[in-house]
Coordinates of N, CA and C and ligand atoms in Angstrom, one line a residue:
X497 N 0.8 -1.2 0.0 CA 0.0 0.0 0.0 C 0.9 1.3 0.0
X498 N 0.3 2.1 -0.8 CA 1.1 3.5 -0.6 C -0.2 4.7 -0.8
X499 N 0.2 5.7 -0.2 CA -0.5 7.1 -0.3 C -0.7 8.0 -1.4
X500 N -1.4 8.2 -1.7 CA -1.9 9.3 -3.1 C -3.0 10.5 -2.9
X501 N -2.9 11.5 -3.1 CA -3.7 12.3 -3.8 C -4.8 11.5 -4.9
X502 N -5.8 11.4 -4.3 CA -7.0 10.6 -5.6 C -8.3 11.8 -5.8
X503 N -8.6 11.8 -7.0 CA -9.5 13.0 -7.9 C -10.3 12.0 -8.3
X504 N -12.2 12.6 -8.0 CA -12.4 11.1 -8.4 C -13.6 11.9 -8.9
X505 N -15.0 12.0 -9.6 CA -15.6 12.5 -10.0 C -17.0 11.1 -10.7
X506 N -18.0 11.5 -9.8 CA -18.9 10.1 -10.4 C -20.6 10.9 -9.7
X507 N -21.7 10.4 -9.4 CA -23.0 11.4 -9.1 C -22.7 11.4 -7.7
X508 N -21.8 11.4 -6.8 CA -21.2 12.3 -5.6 C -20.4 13.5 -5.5
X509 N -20.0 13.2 -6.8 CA -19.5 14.7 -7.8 C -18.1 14.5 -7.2
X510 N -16.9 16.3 -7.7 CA -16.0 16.2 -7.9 C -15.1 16.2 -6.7
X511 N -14.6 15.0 -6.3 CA -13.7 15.2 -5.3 C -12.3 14.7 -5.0
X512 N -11.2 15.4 -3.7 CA -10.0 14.8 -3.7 C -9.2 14.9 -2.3
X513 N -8.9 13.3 -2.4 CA -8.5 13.1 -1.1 C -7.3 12.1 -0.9
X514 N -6.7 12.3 0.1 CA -5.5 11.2 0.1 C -5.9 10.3 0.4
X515 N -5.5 8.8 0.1 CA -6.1 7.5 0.0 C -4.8 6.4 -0.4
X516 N -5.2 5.8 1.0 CA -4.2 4.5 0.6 C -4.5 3.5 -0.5
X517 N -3.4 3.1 -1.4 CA -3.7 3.0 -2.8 C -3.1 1.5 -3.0
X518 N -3.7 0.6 -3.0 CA -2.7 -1.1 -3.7 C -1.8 -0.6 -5.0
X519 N -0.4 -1.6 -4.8 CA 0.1 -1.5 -6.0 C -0.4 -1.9 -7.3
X520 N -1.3 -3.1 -7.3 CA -2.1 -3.3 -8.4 C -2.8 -2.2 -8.9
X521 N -3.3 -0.7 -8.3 CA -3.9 -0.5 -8.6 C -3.3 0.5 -9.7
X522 N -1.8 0.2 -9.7 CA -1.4 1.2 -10.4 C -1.5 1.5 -12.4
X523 N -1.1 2.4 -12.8 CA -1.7 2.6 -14.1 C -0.6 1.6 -15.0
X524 N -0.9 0.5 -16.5 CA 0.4 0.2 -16.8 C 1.6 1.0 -17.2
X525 N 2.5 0.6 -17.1 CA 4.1 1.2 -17.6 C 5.1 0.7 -17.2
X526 N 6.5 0.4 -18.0 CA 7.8 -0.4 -17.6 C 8.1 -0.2 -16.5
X527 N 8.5 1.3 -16.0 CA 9.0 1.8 -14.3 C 8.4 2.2 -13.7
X528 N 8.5 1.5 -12.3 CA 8.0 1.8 -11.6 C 9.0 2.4 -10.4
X529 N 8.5 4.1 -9.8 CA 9.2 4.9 -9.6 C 8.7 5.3 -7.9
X530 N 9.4 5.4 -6.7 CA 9.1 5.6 -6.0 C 9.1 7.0 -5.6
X531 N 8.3 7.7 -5.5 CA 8.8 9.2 -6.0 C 9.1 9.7 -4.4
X532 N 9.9 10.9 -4.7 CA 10.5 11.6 -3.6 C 10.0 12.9 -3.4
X533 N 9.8 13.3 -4.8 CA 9.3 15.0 -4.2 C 8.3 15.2 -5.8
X534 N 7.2 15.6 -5.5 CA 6.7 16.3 -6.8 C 6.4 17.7 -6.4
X535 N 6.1 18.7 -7.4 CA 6.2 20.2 -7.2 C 4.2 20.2 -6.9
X536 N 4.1 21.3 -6.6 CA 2.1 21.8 -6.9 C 2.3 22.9 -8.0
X537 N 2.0 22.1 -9.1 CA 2.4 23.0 -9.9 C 0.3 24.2 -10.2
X538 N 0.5 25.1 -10.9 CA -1.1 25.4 -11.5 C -2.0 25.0 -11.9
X539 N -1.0 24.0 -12.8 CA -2.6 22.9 -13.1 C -2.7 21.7 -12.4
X540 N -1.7 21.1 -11.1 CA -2.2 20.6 -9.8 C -3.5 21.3 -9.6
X541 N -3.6 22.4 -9.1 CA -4.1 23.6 -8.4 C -5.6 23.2 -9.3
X542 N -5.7 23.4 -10.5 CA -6.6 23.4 -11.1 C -6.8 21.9 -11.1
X543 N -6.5 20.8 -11.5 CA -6.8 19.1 -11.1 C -7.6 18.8 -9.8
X544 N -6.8 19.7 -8.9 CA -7.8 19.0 -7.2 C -8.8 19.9 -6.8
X545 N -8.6 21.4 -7.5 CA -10.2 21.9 -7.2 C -11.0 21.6 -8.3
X546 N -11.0 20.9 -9.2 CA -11.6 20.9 -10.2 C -12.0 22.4 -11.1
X547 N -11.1 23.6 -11.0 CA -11.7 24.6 -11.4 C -11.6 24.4 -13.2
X548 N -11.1 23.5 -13.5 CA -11.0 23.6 -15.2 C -10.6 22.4 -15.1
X549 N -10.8 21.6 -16.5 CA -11.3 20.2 -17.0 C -9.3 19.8 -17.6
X550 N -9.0 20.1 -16.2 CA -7.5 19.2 -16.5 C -7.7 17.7 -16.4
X551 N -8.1 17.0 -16.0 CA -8.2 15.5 -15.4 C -9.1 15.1 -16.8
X552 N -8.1 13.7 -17.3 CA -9.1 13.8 -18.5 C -10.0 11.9 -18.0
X553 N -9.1 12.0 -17.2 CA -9.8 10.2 -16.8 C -9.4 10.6 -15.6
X554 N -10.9 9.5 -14.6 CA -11.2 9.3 -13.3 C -10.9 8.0 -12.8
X555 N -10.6 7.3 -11.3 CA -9.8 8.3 -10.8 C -8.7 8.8 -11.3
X556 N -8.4 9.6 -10.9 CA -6.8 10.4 -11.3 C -5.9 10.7 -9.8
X557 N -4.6 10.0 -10.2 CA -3.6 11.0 -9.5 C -3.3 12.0 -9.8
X558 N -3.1 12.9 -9.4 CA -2.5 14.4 -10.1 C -1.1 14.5 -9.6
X559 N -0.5 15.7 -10.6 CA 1.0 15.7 -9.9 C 1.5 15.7 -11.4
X560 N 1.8 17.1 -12.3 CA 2.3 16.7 -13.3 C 4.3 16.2 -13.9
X561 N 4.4 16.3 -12.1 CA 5.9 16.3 -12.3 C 6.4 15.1 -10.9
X562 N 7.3 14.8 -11.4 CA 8.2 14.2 -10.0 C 9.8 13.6 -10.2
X563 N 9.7 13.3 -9.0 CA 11.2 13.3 -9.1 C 11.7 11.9 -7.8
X564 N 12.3 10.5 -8.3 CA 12.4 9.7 -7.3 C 13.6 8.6 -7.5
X565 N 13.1 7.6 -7.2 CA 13.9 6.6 -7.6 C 13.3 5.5 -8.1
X566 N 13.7 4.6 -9.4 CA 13.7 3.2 -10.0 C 13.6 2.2 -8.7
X567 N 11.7 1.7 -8.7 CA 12.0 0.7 -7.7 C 11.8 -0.3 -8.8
X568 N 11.6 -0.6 -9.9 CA 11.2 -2.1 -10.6 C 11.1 -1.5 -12.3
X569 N 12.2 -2.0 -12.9 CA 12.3 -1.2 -14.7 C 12.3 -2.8 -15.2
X570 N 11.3 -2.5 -16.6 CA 11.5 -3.3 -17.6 C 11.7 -2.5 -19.0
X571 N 12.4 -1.6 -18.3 CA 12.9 -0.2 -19.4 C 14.2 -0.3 -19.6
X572 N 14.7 -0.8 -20.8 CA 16.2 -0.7 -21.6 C 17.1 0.4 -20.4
X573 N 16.7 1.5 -20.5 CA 17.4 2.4 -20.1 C 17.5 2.9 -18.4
X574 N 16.7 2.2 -17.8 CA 16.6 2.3 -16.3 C 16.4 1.0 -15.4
X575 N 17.7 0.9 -14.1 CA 17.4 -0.1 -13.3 C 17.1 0.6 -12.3
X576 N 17.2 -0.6 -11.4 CA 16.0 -0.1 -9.6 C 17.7 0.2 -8.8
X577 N 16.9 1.2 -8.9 CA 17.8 2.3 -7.8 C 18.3 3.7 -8.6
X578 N 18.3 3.5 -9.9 CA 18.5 5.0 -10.7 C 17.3 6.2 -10.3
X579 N 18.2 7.7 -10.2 CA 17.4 8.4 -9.5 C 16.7 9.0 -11.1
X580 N 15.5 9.3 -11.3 CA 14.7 10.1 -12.0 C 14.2 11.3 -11.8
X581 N 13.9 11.8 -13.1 CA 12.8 12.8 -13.2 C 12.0 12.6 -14.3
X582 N 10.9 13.4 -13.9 CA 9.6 13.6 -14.8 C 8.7 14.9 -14.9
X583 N 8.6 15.0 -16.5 CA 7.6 16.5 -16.4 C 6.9 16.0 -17.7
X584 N 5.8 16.6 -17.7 CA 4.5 16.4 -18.6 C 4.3 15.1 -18.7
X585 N 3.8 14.7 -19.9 CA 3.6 13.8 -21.0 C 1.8 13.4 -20.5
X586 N 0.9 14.4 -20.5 CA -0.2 14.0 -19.3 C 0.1 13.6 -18.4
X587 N 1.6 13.3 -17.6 CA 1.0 12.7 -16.0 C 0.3 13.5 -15.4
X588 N -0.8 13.4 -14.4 CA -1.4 13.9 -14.0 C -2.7 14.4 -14.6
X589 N -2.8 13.9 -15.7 CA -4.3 14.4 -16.2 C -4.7 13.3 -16.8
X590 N -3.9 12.7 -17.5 CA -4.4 11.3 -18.1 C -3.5 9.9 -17.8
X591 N -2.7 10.5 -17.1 CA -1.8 9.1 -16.5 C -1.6 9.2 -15.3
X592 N -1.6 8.3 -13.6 CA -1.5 9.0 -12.9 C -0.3 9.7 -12.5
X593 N -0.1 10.3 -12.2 CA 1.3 11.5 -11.4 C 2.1 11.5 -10.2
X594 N 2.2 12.3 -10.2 CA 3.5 12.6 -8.8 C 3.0 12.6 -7.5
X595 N 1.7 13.2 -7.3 CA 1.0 13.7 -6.4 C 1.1 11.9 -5.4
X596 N 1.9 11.1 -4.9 CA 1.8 10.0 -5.0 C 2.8 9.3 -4.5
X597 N 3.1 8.4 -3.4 CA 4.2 7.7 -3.1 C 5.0 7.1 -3.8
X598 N 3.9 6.5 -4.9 CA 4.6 5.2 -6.1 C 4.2 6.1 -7.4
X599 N 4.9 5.7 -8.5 CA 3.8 6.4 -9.6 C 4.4 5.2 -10.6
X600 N 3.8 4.1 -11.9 CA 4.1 3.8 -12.5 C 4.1 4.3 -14.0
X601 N 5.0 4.6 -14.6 CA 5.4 5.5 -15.9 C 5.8 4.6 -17.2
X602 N 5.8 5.4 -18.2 CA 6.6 4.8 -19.0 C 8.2 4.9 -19.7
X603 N 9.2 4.0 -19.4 CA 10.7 4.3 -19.1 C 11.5 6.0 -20.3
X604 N 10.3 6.0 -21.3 CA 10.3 6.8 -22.4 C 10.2 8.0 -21.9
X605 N 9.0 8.3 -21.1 CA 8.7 9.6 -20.7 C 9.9 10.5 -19.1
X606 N 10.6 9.3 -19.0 CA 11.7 10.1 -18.0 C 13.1 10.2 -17.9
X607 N 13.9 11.1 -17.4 CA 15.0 12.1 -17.4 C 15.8 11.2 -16.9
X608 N 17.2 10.8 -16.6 CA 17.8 10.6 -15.6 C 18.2 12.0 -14.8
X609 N 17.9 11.6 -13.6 CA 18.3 13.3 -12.7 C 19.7 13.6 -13.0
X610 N 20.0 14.9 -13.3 CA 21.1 15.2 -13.4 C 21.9 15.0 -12.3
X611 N 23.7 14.9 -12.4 CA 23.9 14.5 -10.7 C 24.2 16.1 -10.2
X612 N 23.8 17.3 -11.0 CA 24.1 18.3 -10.4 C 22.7 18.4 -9.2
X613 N 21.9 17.9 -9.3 CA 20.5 18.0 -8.2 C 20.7 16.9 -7.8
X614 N 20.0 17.5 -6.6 CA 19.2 16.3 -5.4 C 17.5 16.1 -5.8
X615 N 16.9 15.5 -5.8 CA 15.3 15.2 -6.2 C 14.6 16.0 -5.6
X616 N 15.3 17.1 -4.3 CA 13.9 18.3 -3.7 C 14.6 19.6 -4.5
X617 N 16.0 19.2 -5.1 CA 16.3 20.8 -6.3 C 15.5 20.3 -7.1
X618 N 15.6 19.4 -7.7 CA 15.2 19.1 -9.0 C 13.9 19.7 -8.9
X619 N 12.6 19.6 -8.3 CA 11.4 19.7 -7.9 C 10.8 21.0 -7.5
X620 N 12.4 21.8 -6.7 CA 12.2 23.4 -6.4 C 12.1 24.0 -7.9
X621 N 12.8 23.6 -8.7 CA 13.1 24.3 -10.2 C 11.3 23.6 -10.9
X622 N 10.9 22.6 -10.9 CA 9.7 22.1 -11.0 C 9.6 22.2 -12.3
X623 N 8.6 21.7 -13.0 CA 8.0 22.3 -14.6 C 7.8 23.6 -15.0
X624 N 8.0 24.2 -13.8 CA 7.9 25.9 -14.3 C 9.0 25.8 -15.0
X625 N 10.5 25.7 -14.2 CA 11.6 26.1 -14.1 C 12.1 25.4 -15.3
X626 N 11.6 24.1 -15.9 CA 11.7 23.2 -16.8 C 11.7 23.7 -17.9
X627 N 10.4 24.3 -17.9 CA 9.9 25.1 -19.1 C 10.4 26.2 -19.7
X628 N 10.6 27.4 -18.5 CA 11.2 28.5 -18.8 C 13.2 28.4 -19.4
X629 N 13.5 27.1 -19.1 CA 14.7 26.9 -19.9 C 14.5 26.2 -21.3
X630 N 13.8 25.5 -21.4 CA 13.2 24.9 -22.6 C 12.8 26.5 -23.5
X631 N 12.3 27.3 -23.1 CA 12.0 28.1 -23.9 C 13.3 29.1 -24.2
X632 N 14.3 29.7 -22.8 CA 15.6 30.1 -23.5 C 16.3 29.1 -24.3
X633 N 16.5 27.7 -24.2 CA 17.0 27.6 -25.6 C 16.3 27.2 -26.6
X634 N 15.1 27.4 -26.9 CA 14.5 27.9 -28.4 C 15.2 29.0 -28.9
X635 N 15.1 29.9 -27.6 CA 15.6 31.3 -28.4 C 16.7 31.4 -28.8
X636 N 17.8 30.7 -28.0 CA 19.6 30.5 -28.1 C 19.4 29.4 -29.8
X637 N 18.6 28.7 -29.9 CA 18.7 28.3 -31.0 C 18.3 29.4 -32.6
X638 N 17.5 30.0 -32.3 CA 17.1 31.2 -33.0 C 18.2 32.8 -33.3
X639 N 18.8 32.4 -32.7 CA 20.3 33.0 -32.8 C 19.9 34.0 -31.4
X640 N 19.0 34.0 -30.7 CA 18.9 35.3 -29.7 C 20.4 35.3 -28.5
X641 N 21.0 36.2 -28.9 CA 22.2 36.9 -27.7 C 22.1 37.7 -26.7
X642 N 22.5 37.9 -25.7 CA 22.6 39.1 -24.7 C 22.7 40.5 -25.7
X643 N 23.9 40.0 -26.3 CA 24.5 41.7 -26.6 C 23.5 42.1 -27.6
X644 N 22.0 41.8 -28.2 CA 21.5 42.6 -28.9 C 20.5 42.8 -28.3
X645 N 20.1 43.3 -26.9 CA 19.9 44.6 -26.4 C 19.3 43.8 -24.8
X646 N 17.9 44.5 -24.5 CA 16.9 43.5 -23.2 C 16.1 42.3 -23.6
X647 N 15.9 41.9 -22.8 CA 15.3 41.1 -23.6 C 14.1 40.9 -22.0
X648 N 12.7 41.2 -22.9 CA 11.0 41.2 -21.9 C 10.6 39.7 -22.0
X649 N 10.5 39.8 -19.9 CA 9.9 38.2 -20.0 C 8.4 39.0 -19.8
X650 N 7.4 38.7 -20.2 CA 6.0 38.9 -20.2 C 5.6 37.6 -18.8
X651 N 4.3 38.1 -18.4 CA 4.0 37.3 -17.6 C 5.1 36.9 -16.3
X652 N 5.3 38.4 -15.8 CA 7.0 37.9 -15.2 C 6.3 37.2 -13.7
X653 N 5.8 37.8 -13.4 CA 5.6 37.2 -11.9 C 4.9 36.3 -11.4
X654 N 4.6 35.0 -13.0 CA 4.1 34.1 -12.7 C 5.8 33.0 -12.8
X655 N 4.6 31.9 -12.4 CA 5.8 30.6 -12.0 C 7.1 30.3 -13.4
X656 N 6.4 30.8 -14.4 CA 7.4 30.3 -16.0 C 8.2 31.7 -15.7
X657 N 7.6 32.6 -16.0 CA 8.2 34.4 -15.5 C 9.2 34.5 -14.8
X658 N 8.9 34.1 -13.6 CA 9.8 34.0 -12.6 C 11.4 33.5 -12.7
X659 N 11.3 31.8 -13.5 CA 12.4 31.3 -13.7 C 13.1 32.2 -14.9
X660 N 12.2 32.1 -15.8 CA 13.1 32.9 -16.9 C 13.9 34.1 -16.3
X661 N 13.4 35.3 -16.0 CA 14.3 36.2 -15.1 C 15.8 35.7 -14.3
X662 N 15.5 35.3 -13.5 CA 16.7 34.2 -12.8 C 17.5 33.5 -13.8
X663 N 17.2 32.9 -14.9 CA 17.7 32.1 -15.9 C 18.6 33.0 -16.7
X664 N 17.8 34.2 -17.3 CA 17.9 35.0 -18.7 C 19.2 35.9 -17.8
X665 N 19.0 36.4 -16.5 CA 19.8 37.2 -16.0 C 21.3 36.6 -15.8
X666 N 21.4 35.2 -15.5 CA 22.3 34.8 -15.3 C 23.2 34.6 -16.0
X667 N 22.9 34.6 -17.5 CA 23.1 34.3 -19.0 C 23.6 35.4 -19.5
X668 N 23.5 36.6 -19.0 CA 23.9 37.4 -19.1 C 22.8 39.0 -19.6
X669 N 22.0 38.3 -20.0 CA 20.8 39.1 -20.4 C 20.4 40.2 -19.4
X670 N 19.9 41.6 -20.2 CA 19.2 42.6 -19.3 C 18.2 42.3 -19.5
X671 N 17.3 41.8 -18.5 CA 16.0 41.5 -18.7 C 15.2 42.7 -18.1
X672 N 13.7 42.7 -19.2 CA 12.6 43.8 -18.6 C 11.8 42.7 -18.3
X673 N 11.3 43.1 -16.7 CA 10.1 43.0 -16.7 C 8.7 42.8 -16.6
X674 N 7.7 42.3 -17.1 CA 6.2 43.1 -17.2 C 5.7 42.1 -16.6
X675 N 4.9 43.0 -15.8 CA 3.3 43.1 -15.2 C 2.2 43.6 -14.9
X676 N 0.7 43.1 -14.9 CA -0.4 43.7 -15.1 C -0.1 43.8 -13.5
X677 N 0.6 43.5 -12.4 CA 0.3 44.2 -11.1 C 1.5 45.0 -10.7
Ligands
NAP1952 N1 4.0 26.3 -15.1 C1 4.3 25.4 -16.0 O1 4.9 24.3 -15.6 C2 4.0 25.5 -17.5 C3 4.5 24.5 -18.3 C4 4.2 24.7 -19.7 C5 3.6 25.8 -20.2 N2 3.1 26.7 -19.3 C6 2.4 27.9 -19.8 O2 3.3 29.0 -19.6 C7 2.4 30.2 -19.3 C8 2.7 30.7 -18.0 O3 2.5 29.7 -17.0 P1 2.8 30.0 -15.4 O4 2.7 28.7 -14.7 O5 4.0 30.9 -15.3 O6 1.4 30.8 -15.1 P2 1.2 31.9 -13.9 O7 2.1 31.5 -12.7 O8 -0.3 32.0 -13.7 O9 1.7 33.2 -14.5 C9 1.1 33.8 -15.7 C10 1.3 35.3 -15.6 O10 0.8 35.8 -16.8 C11 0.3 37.1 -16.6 N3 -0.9 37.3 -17.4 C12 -2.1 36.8 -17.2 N4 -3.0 37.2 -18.2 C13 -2.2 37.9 -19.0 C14 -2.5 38.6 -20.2 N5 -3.8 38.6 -20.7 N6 -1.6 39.3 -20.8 C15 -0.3 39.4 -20.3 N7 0.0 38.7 -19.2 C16 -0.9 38.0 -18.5 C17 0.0 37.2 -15.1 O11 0.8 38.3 -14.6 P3 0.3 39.7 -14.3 O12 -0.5 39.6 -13.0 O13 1.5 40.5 -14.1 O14 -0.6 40.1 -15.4 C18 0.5 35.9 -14.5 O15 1.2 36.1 -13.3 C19 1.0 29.7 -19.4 O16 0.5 29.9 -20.7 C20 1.1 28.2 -19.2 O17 0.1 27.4 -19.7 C21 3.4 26.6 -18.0

């Protein structure tokens, strides 16, 4: 048995609660991952109040990220005891997620942790922090440089905002930037 966040939605309507969970009960995939830290990301936020139709199947774990260790791989590329990571691929909306002591995945959809992190950095940087470097190197692939001038993160003071600033500044960039508050 392990602990989970469960989203469950049926004519009791929409609800979520922790709930000790059987291993059987888990979703198929090669690894299975004992997770250590998942982040609450916005669309957590949105999954467990139900305020918008993130959860595309019931029950649902939510948790679109995490970060742990290989307890059981029938994945080429991972044995049990390799540390991981994970961001998107639907976990958490159509597969279950992080939100979760165990999560079973598929060995395709995950990272090996870098050894520059520990699985609660990995987790502080979260899919925001994921994202917002995924998007500077789009731009670094697009030829964008420091030396041709500032460069505006929009939406700065949300969670993607935030990292980029920290990221873009450190890179060398003068960053502007914007907010509606
Ligand atoms: N978080 C993730 O892991 C993740 C992953 C992939 C993609 N994304 C996408 O990245 C974007 C940002 O996500 P986030 O998690 O950083 O969201 P967030 O924390 O809610 O921040 C979004 C910010 O956008 C600003 N904003 C809202 N409406 C706006 C508008 N109409 N025009 C300009 N700015 C507006 C708000 O700042 P002000 O109050 O200053 O207006 C808000 O703080 C979203 O489109 C999200 O779907 C996020």
């Amino acid at each position: 048995m392990f602990n989970a966040i469960l989203i469950d939605k049926d004519d009791r309507g929409y609800r979520a609660s922790v709930q000790a969970i059987n291993e059987d009960q888990l979703p198929e995939g090669d690894v299975t991952v004992r997770v250590a830290y998942s982040t609450l990301n916005f669309k957590d936020g949105l999954a467990i109040t139900g305020s918008s139709p993130v959860v595309r199947k019931f029950p649902m774990v939510p948790g679109i990220d995490l970060a742990g260790t290989v307890e059981a791989s029938a994945h080429a590329d991972y044995k049990v005891g390799d540390a991981v990571l994970l961001n998107g691929w639907g976990v958490g909306e159509s597969h279950w997620g992080g939100l979760a002591q165990k999560a079973r995945l598929q060995g395709d959809w995950l990272i090996p942790l870098p050894k520059a992190f520990t699985p609660a950095q990995a987790m502080a940087i979260g899919t925001a922090g994921y994202t917002a470097m995924l998007c500077i190197l789009a731009l670094e692939r697009n030829g964008v440089t420091p030396d041709q001038g500032e460069i505006l993160v929009t939406g700065a003071n949300g969670g993607v905002g935030s990292f980029a600033i920290a990221l873009l500044s450190k890179l060398g960039y003068r960053v502007v930037a914007s907010t509606g508050r």
